[in-house]
């Protein structure tokens, strides 16, 4: 197969686009897809103060590089969860990467906030990944809000988005379906959330990282067996193989045709309260994160 842009030998085959690229044209393709996702969904501009949640995995590090190459003013935020081995490994990977590329980095430790994840796991009788996810989302948003960043970006790619959409659809979860997409607008103490990799697959992001020599975290989280959507992703990969381009179509048609209907339903829901402890939005009197903290302090 020949590269679509320059006719040299293609090194990266992309069946969903019925095409392939050489390494250098793949770089151009990848950056254009990031830009297209940002512009098409009005995610942010060069005037915005952008904070990127960086876990140390390939998606967030790959996105950090892409945004720097596209000359966005991006600052990284890493959350150290206090999990033996994997948190140290993730943190040192992110610190080394940001130092090597002169990218501004903040590190927030959940232990300092009274929420070391191993302790949370011992005390909370729920799947740890959903609790850990809740704590991370709370602190990413809170850090952005309190430090003057108006946009918070994450490295979720098309596969993550489609798997989540599929899970939400299986449950017909109206609230989640109303909120899902590459942009969640700012509201009260919620800053705008964006997903600049929404047009790129896990495979494309992995190729981008490989071609750019990005070394991502290798020590897996010891609790990762509970990570969600693995089964859904396999199912969707099978569908994509039979019908290339299906994932993108499912996602884009949802955004155009499905989401507005769920947003109309959501508009009738009562507004969120302010958490009586931390002041951040909550559907109950005290938010989920403050309740976990209370449990640990008891
Ligand atoms: Fe947290 Fe689960 Fe991810 Fe581990 S695998 S970092 S517990 S969300
Ligand atoms: Zn709270």
Short mmCIF file of C-alpha atoms and ligand atoms in Angstrom, two decimals:
data_model
loop_
_atom_site.label_atom_id
_atom_site.label_comp_id
_atom_site.label_asym_id
_atom_site.label_seq_id
_atom_site.Cartn_x
_atom_site.Cartn_y
_atom_site.Cartn_z
CA UNK A 1 0.00 0.00 0.00
CA UNK A 2 1.18 3.53 -0.81
CA UNK A 3 0.95 6.58 1.45
CA UNK A 4 -2.15 8.58 0.53
CA UNK A 5 -0.32 11.91 0.73
CA UNK A 6 3.14 11.34 -0.76
CA UNK A 7 2.93 7.91 -2.46
CA UNK A 8 5.91 6.53 -0.54
CA UNK A 9 5.50 3.08 1.03
CA UNK A 10 2.75 3.26 3.70
CA UNK A 11 3.78 2.18 7.21
CA UNK A 12 0.49 2.78 9.02
CA UNK A 13 -2.67 1.18 7.66
CA UNK A 14 -5.98 2.81 8.64
CA UNK A 15 -8.85 0.62 7.41
CA UNK A 16 -11.53 2.88 8.94
CA UNK A 17 -10.37 5.64 6.57
CA UNK A 18 -9.65 3.14 3.73
CA UNK A 19 -6.12 4.46 3.61
CA UNK A 20 -2.53 4.32 4.87
CA UNK A 21 0.31 6.76 5.55
CA UNK A 22 4.10 6.83 5.75
CA UNK A 23 5.46 7.85 9.19
CA UNK A 24 5.90 11.52 8.36
CA UNK A 25 2.46 11.93 6.71
CA UNK A 26 0.87 10.04 9.63
CA UNK A 27 2.22 12.79 11.90
CA UNK A 28 0.50 15.43 9.75
CA UNK A 29 -2.71 13.35 9.67
CA UNK A 30 -2.71 12.90 13.48
CA UNK A 31 -2.19 16.59 14.24
CA UNK A 32 -4.89 17.58 11.73
CA UNK A 33 -7.36 15.20 13.35
CA UNK A 34 -6.62 16.72 16.77
CA UNK A 35 -7.13 20.23 15.36
CA UNK A 36 -10.30 19.16 13.58
CA UNK A 37 -11.77 17.69 16.79
CA UNK A 38 -10.91 20.90 18.70
CA UNK A 39 -12.41 23.24 16.05
CA UNK A 40 -15.43 21.18 15.02
CA UNK A 41 -16.65 20.96 18.60
CA UNK A 42 -15.44 24.44 19.65
CA UNK A 43 -13.40 22.88 22.45
CA UNK A 44 -10.93 25.75 23.10
CA UNK A 45 -8.72 28.33 21.42
CA UNK A 46 -5.18 29.58 21.90
CA UNK A 47 -6.51 32.28 24.27
CA UNK A 48 -7.84 29.73 26.78
CA UNK A 49 -5.92 28.62 29.89
CA UNK A 50 -5.73 24.91 29.35
CA UNK A 51 -5.00 22.26 31.97
CA UNK A 52 -4.43 18.67 30.82
CA UNK A 53 -5.02 15.72 33.16
CA UNK A 54 -1.96 13.51 32.68
CA UNK A 55 -1.98 9.99 34.12
CA UNK A 56 1.29 8.83 32.53
CA UNK A 57 -0.50 6.53 30.07
CA UNK A 58 0.00 6.83 26.33
CA UNK A 59 -3.16 8.79 25.61
CA UNK A 60 -2.48 11.69 27.96
CA UNK A 61 1.25 11.87 27.15
CA UNK A 62 0.55 11.62 23.42
CA UNK A 63 -2.03 14.41 23.70
CA UNK A 64 0.38 16.57 25.71
CA UNK A 65 2.91 16.28 22.88
CA UNK A 66 0.31 16.97 20.18
CA UNK A 67 -0.99 20.10 21.95
CA UNK A 68 2.58 21.39 22.44
CA UNK A 69 3.35 20.78 18.76
CA UNK A 70 0.17 22.66 17.85
CA UNK A 71 1.43 25.52 20.09
CA UNK A 72 -1.40 25.57 22.62
CA UNK A 73 -0.58 27.00 26.03
CA UNK A 74 -0.99 23.77 27.99
CA UNK A 75 -0.11 22.94 31.61
CA UNK A 76 -0.12 19.34 32.88
CA UNK A 77 -1.71 18.15 36.13
CA UNK A 78 -0.85 14.72 37.50
CA UNK A 79 -2.66 13.17 40.45
CA UNK A 80 -0.54 10.91 42.64
CA UNK A 81 -2.99 8.35 44.05
CA UNK A 82 -0.62 6.93 46.66
CA UNK A 83 -0.82 3.35 45.29
CA UNK A 84 2.45 1.46 45.96
CA UNK A 85 4.69 0.99 42.89
CA UNK A 86 2.22 2.04 40.18
CA UNK A 87 1.73 5.60 41.48
CA UNK A 88 5.50 6.12 41.88
CA UNK A 89 6.06 4.76 38.38
CA UNK A 90 3.33 6.97 36.87
CA UNK A 91 4.55 10.07 38.65
CA UNK A 92 8.20 9.66 37.69
CA UNK A 93 7.24 9.01 34.04
CA UNK A 94 5.18 12.21 33.92
CA UNK A 95 7.83 14.27 35.76
CA UNK A 96 10.61 13.05 33.45
CA UNK A 97 8.51 13.66 30.36
CA UNK A 98 7.50 17.20 31.32
CA UNK A 99 11.06 18.10 32.36
CA UNK A 100 12.47 16.80 29.05
CA UNK A 101 9.92 18.78 27.02
CA UNK A 102 9.87 21.92 29.23
CA UNK A 103 6.14 21.53 29.95
CA UNK A 104 4.70 23.12 33.11
CA UNK A 105 3.53 20.43 35.53
CA UNK A 106 1.59 20.38 38.81
CA UNK A 107 1.37 17.25 40.96
CA UNK A 108 -1.46 16.82 43.47
CA UNK A 109 -1.29 14.02 46.05
CA UNK A 110 -4.60 12.49 47.16
CA UNK A 111 -2.90 11.45 50.41
CA UNK A 112 -2.44 15.15 51.26
CA UNK A 113 -6.16 15.64 50.63
CA UNK A 114 -7.01 12.84 53.08
CA UNK A 115 -7.77 10.32 50.33
CA UNK A 116 -4.95 7.77 49.79
CA UNK A 117 -6.48 5.23 47.37
CA UNK A 118 -5.30 2.05 49.19
CA UNK A 119 -7.06 3.34 52.36
CA UNK A 120 -10.14 4.26 50.36
CA UNK A 121 -10.19 0.72 48.94
CA UNK A 122 -10.05 -0.79 52.43
CA UNK A 123 -12.85 1.36 53.81
CA UNK A 124 -15.31 1.82 50.95
CA UNK A 125 -17.45 -1.12 49.98
CA UNK A 126 -17.80 -0.30 46.26
CA UNK A 127 -15.72 -1.08 43.14
CA UNK A 128 -12.53 0.90 43.67
CA UNK A 129 -12.22 2.13 40.08
CA UNK A 130 -15.50 4.02 40.19
CA UNK A 131 -14.56 5.60 43.54
CA UNK A 132 -11.04 6.41 42.33
CA UNK A 133 -12.49 7.92 39.13
CA UNK A 134 -14.84 10.10 41.18
CA UNK A 135 -11.95 11.37 43.34
CA UNK A 136 -9.77 12.10 40.30
CA UNK A 137 -12.57 13.96 38.45
CA UNK A 138 -13.33 16.02 41.57
CA UNK A 139 -9.72 17.06 42.07
CA UNK A 140 -8.92 17.71 38.41
CA UNK A 141 -11.90 20.07 38.23
CA UNK A 142 -11.25 21.64 41.61
CA UNK A 143 -7.58 22.29 40.87
CA UNK A 144 -8.47 23.86 37.51
CA UNK A 145 -11.18 26.06 39.05
CA UNK A 146 -9.06 27.21 42.00
CA UNK A 147 -6.00 27.95 39.86
CA UNK A 148 -7.62 29.96 37.06
CA UNK A 149 -7.66 27.35 34.27
CA UNK A 150 -10.91 27.68 32.33
CA UNK A 151 -10.56 24.46 30.29
CA UNK A 152 -9.73 20.96 31.51
CA UNK A 153 -8.65 18.46 28.83
CA UNK A 154 -8.42 14.69 29.13
CA UNK A 155 -6.83 12.07 26.87
CA UNK A 156 -10.04 10.11 26.18
CA UNK A 157 -9.90 8.80 22.62
CA UNK A 158 -12.60 7.66 20.19
CA UNK A 159 -12.55 4.08 21.54
CA UNK A 160 -13.09 5.32 25.10
CA UNK A 161 -15.93 7.54 23.99
CA UNK A 162 -17.63 4.87 21.90
CA UNK A 163 -17.32 2.23 24.64
CA UNK A 164 -18.83 4.66 27.15
CA UNK A 165 -21.60 5.59 24.74
CA UNK A 166 -22.35 1.91 24.16
CA UNK A 167 -22.52 1.25 27.93
CA UNK A 168 -24.76 4.27 28.49
CA UNK A 169 -27.02 3.18 25.63
CA UNK A 170 -27.33 -0.37 26.96
CA UNK A 171 -28.69 1.16 30.17
CA UNK A 172 -30.52 4.01 28.38
CA UNK A 173 -28.98 6.23 31.02
CA UNK A 174 -30.61 9.54 30.11
CA UNK A 175 -28.48 11.75 32.37
CA UNK A 176 -25.18 10.33 31.08
CA UNK A 177 -26.36 10.34 27.46
CA UNK A 178 -27.28 14.02 27.81
CA UNK A 179 -23.82 14.84 29.12
CA UNK A 180 -21.61 12.64 26.95
CA UNK A 181 -19.49 14.19 24.20
CA UNK A 182 -16.22 15.96 23.45
CA UNK A 183 -17.24 19.16 25.30
CA UNK A 184 -19.02 19.69 28.60
CA UNK A 185 -19.67 23.42 29.05
CA UNK A 186 -18.62 25.29 32.20
CA UNK A 187 -21.35 25.56 34.82
CA UNK A 188 -20.93 27.09 38.28
CA UNK A 189 -17.78 25.61 39.75
CA UNK A 190 -17.48 23.10 36.92
CA UNK A 191 -14.88 24.26 34.37
CA UNK A 192 -15.29 23.34 30.68
CA UNK A 193 -14.17 19.74 29.99
CA UNK A 194 -12.83 18.76 26.57
CA UNK A 195 -11.55 15.66 24.77
CA UNK A 196 -9.22 16.67 21.92
CA UNK A 197 -8.52 13.03 20.92
CA UNK A 198 -12.21 12.37 20.17
CA UNK A 199 -11.47 11.70 16.47
CA UNK A 200 -8.52 9.35 17.08
CA UNK A 201 -8.57 5.68 17.98
CA UNK A 202 -6.51 3.88 20.60
CA UNK A 203 -4.48 2.31 17.80
CA UNK A 204 -3.75 5.67 16.14
CA UNK A 205 -2.71 7.18 19.48
CA UNK A 206 -0.45 4.19 20.19
CA UNK A 207 1.19 4.61 16.75
CA UNK A 208 1.65 8.34 17.39
CA UNK A 209 3.37 7.60 20.72
CA UNK A 210 5.54 4.89 19.19
CA UNK A 211 6.67 7.12 16.29
CA UNK A 212 7.46 9.94 18.76
CA UNK A 213 9.37 7.70 21.16
CA UNK A 214 6.98 8.33 24.08
CA UNK A 215 7.66 5.97 26.96
CA UNK A 216 4.46 5.64 28.91
CA UNK A 217 3.79 4.03 32.27
CA UNK A 218 4.53 0.32 32.35
CA UNK A 219 3.68 -0.62 35.98
CA UNK A 220 -0.05 -1.43 35.86
CA UNK A 221 -2.31 -0.40 38.73
CA UNK A 222 -2.77 -3.44 41.00
CA UNK A 223 -6.51 -2.73 41.09
CA UNK A 224 -6.92 -2.47 37.31
CA UNK A 225 -8.82 -5.75 36.97
CA UNK A 226 -11.89 -3.69 37.83
CA UNK A 227 -11.31 -1.21 34.99
CA UNK A 228 -14.43 -0.68 32.94
CA UNK A 229 -15.37 -1.18 29.30
CA UNK A 230 -12.73 -3.80 28.36
CA UNK A 231 -15.43 -6.24 27.21
CA UNK A 232 -17.33 -3.52 25.33
CA UNK A 233 -14.15 -2.47 23.54
CA UNK A 234 -13.57 -6.02 22.28
CA UNK A 235 -17.11 -6.21 20.99
CA UNK A 236 -16.83 -2.86 19.24
CA UNK A 237 -13.45 -3.81 17.72
CA UNK A 238 -15.15 -6.84 16.20
CA UNK A 239 -17.91 -4.67 14.73
CA UNK A 240 -15.33 -2.21 13.40
CA UNK A 241 -13.47 -5.00 11.65
CA UNK A 242 -16.65 -6.06 9.86
CA UNK A 243 -17.70 -2.48 9.05
CA UNK A 244 -14.69 -0.10 9.03
CA UNK A 245 -15.68 3.40 10.15
CA UNK A 246 -18.59 2.13 12.26
CA UNK A 247 -17.24 3.52 15.55
CA UNK A 248 -16.86 7.05 14.26
CA UNK A 249 -20.28 6.91 12.64
CA UNK A 250 -21.97 5.65 15.84
CA UNK A 251 -20.36 8.46 17.84
CA UNK A 252 -20.95 11.30 15.37
CA UNK A 253 -24.54 10.33 14.67
CA UNK A 254 -25.19 10.19 18.41
CA UNK A 255 -23.80 13.72 18.81
CA UNK A 256 -25.90 15.04 15.91
CA UNK A 257 -29.14 13.10 16.34
CA UNK A 258 -29.28 11.45 19.77
CA UNK A 259 -27.71 13.84 22.25
CA UNK A 260 -30.05 16.84 21.64
CA UNK A 261 -33.06 14.68 22.58
CA UNK A 262 -31.45 13.63 25.88
CA UNK A 263 -30.37 17.22 26.60
CA UNK A 264 -33.99 18.34 26.28
CA UNK A 265 -34.99 15.79 28.95
CA UNK A 266 -32.13 16.85 31.20
CA UNK A 267 -33.08 20.53 30.96
CA UNK A 268 -36.13 19.69 33.10
CA UNK A 269 -34.03 18.17 35.91
CA UNK A 270 -33.49 20.27 39.08
CA UNK A 271 -30.14 22.12 39.22
CA UNK A 272 -27.26 20.70 41.31
CA UNK A 273 -26.70 21.85 44.92
CA UNK A 274 -23.47 23.15 46.37
CA UNK A 275 -21.83 20.55 48.62
CA UNK A 276 -22.20 21.66 52.25
CA UNK A 277 -18.54 20.75 52.90
CA UNK A 278 -16.50 21.73 49.83
CA UNK A 279 -18.92 23.95 47.89
CA UNK A 280 -18.55 21.99 44.64
CA UNK A 281 -21.62 20.83 42.66
CA UNK A 282 -23.45 17.84 44.08
CA UNK A 283 -26.80 16.14 43.64
CA UNK A 284 -26.95 15.57 47.42
CA UNK A 285 -26.33 17.82 50.41
CA UNK A 286 -22.75 16.53 50.74
CA UNK A 287 -20.84 15.46 47.58
CA UNK A 288 -19.56 11.91 46.99
CA UNK A 289 -15.92 12.82 47.60
CA UNK A 290 -16.61 14.57 50.92
CA UNK A 291 -18.69 11.55 51.99
CA UNK A 292 -15.77 9.19 51.25
CA UNK A 293 -13.49 11.47 53.24
CA UNK A 294 -15.91 11.41 56.16
CA UNK A 295 -15.91 7.61 56.03
CA UNK A 296 -12.10 7.55 56.23
CA UNK A 297 -12.07 10.02 59.12
CA UNK A 298 -14.69 8.10 61.15
FE1 LIG B 1 -7.83 4.07 39.96
FE2 LIG B 1 -8.87 1.79 38.98
FE3 LIG B 1 -7.29 3.31 37.46
FE4 LIG B 1 -6.26 1.95 39.53
S1 LIG B 1 -7.19 1.08 37.67
S2 LIG B 1 -5.81 4.07 38.97
S3 LIG B 1 -7.94 2.12 41.01
S4 LIG B 1 -9.29 3.88 38.27
ZN1 LIG B 2 -17.85 18.10 48.75
#
